[in-house]
mmCIF file of C-alpha atoms in Angstrom:
data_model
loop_
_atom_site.group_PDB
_atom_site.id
_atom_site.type_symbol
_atom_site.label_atom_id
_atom_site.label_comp_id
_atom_site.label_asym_id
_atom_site.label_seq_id
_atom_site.Cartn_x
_atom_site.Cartn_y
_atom_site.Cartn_z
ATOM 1 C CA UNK A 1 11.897 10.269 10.400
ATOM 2 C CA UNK A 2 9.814 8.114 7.988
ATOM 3 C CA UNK A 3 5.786 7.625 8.694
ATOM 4 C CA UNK A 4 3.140 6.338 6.780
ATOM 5 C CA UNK A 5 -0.421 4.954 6.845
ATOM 6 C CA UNK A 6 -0.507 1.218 6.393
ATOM 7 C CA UNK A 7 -3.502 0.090 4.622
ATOM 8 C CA UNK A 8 -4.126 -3.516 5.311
ATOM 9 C CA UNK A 9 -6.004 -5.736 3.259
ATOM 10 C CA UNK A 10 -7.180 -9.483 4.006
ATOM 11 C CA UNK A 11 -8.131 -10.975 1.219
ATOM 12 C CA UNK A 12 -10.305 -13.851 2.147
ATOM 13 C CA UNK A 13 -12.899 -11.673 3.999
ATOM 14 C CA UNK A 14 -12.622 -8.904 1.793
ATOM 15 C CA UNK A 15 -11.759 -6.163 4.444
ATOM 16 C CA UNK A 16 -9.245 -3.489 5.016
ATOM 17 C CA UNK A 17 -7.377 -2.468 8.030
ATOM 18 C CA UNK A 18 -5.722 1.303 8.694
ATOM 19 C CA UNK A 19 -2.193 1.468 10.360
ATOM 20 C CA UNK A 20 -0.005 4.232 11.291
ATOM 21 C CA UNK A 21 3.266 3.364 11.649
ATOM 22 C CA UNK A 22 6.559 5.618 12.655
ATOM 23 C CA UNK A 23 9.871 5.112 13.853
ATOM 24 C CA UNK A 24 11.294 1.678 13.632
ATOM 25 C CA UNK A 25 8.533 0.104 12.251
ATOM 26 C CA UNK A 26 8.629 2.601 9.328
ATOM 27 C CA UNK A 27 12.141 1.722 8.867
ATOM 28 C CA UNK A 28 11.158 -1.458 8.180
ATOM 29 C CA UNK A 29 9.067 -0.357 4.812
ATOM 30 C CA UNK A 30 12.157 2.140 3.442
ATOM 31 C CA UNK A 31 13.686 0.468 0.283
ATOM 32 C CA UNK A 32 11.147 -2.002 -0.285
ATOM 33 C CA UNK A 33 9.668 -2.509 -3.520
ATOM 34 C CA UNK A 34 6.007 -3.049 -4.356
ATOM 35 C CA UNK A 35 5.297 -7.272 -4.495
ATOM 36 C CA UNK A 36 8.292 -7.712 -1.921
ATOM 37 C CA UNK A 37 7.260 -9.929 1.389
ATOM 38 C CA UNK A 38 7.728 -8.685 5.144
ATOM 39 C CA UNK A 39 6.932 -9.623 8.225
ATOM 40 C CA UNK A 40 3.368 -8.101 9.151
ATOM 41 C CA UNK A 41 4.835 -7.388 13.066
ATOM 42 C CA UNK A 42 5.208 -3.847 11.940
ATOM 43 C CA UNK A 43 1.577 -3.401 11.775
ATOM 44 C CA UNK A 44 0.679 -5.494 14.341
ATOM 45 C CA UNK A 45 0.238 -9.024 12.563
ATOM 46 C CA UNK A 46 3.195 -11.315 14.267
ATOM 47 C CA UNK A 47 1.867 -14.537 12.419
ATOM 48 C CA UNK A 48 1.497 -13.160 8.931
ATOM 49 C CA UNK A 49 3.660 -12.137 6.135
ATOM 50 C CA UNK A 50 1.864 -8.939 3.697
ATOM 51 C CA UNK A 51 2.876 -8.011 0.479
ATOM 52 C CA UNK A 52 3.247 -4.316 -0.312
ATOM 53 C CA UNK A 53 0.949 -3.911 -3.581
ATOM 54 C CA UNK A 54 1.053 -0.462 -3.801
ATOM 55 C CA UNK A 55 0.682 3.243 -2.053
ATOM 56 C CA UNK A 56 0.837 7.274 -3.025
ATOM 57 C CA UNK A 57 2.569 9.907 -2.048
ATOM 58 C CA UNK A 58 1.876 12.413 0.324
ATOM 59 C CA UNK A 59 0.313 14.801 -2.902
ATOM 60 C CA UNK A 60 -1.571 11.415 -4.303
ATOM 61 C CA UNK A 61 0.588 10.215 -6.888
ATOM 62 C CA UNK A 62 0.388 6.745 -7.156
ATOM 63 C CA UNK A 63 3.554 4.862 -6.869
ATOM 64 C CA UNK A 64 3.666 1.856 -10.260
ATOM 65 C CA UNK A 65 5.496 -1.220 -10.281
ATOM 66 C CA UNK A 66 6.752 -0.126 -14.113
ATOM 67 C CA UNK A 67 9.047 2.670 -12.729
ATOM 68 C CA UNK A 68 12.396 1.735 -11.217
ATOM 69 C CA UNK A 69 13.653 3.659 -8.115
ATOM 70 C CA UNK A 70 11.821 6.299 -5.990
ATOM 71 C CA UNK A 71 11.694 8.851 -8.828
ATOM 72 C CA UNK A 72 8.591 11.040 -10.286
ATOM 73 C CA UNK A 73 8.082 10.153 -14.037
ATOM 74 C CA UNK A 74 5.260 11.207 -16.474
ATOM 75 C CA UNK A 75 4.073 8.359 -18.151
ATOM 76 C CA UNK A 76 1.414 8.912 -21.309
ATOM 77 C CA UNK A 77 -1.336 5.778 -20.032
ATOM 78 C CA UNK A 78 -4.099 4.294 -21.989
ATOM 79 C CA UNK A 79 -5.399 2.856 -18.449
ATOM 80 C CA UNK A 80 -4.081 1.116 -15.138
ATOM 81 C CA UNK A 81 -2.885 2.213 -11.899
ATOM 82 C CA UNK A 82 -2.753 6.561 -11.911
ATOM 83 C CA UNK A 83 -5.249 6.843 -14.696
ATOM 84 C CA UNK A 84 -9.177 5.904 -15.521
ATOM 85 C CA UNK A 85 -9.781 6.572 -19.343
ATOM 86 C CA UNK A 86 -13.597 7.746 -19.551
ATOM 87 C CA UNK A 87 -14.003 7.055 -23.475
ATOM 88 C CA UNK A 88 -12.260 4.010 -25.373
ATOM 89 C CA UNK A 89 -8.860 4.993 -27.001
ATOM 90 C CA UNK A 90 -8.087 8.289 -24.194
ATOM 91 C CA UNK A 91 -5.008 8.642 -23.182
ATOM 92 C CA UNK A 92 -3.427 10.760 -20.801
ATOM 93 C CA UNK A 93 0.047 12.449 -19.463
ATOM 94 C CA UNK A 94 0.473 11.104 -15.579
ATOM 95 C CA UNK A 95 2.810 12.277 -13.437
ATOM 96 C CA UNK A 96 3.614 9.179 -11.039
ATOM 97 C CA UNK A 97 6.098 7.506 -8.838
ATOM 98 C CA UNK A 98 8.709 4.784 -8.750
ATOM 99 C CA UNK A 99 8.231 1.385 -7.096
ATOM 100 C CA UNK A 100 10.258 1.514 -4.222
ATOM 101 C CA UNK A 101 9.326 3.226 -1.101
ATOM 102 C CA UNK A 102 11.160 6.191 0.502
ATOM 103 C CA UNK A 103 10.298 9.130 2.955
ATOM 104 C CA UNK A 104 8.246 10.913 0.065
ATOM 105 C CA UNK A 105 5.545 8.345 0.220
ATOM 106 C CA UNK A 106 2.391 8.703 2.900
ATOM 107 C CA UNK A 107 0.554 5.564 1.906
ATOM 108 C CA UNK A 108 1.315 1.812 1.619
ATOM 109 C CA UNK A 109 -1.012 -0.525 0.425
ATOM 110 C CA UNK A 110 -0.531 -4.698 1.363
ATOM 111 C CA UNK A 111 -2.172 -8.151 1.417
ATOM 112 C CA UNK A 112 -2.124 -10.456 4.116
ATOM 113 C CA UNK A 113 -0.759 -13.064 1.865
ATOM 114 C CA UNK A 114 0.132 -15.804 4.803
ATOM 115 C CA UNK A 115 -1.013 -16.446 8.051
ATOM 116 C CA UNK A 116 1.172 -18.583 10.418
ATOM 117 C CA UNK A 117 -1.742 -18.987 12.771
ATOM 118 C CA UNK A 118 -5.075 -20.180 12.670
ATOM 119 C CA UNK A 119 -6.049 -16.780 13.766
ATOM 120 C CA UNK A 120 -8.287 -13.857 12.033
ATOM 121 C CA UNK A 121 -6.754 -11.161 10.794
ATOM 122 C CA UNK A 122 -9.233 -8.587 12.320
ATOM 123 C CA UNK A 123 -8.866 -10.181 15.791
ATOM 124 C CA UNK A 124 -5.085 -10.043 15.650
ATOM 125 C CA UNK A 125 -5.224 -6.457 14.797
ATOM 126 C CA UNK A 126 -7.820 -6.001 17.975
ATOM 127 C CA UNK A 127 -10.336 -5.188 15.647
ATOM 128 C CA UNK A 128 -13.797 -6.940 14.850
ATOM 129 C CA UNK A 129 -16.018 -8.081 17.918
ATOM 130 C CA UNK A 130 -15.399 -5.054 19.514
ATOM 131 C CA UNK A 131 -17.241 -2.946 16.019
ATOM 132 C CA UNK A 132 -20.047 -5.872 16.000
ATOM 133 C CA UNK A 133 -20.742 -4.939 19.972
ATOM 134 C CA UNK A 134 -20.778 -1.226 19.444
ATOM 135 C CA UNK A 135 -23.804 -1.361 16.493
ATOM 136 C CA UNK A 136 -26.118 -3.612 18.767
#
């Protein structure tokens, strides 16, 4: 049975949320594709649609919206998603992972990219107020 950590991001206040999601809810994710649009219900968000933007494996390899399927492939990178060049003109041999999402992946990354309601993103995940109490 498919799990992952659902990492939540709302872009108009800049914060990230942490999900864990199993069973049917993480049936919902399986054979998606990174940039694809679901309902955010399976982490909690009823009125909002997310975006899946990215994620890694369960070893850390990031998952690229350049590789078809689920598969691993090395890819020789100048820069982008799997690879930080430290001088100008490096490049490096990456092992990463196709686009679409299977049981082999631990993390998915996503954007609130619509809100039905009027509501905060943070407040419909619980979250928020109840942080803001707790430093006081």
């Amino acid at each position: 049975m498919a799990e992952f950590k659902v990492v939540v991001a709302d872009p108009e206040t800049g914060e990230t949320f942490q999900r864990e999601v199993d069973g049917q809810d993480a049936n919902r994710f399986l054979g998606r594709e990174l940039g694809d649009e679901i309902g955010g219900d399976a982490v909690g968000l009823s009125d909002h649609t997310i975006e899946l933007t990215g994620g890694s494996d369960e070893t850390g390899r990031p998952m690229r919206e350049d590789v078809s399927g689920t598969r691993l492939k090395e890819l020789l990178l100048e820069g982008g998603v799997g690879f930080e060049p430290s001088r100008e003109g490096e490049r490096k041999r990456i092992t990463v992972r196709g686009r679409e999402i299977d049981d082999d992946i631990a993390q998915i990354n996503a954007s609130v990219v619509d809100g039905d309601g009027d509501g905060d993103v943070a407040a419909a995940l619980g979250e928020g107020d109840a942080d803001d109490d707790a430093d006081e």
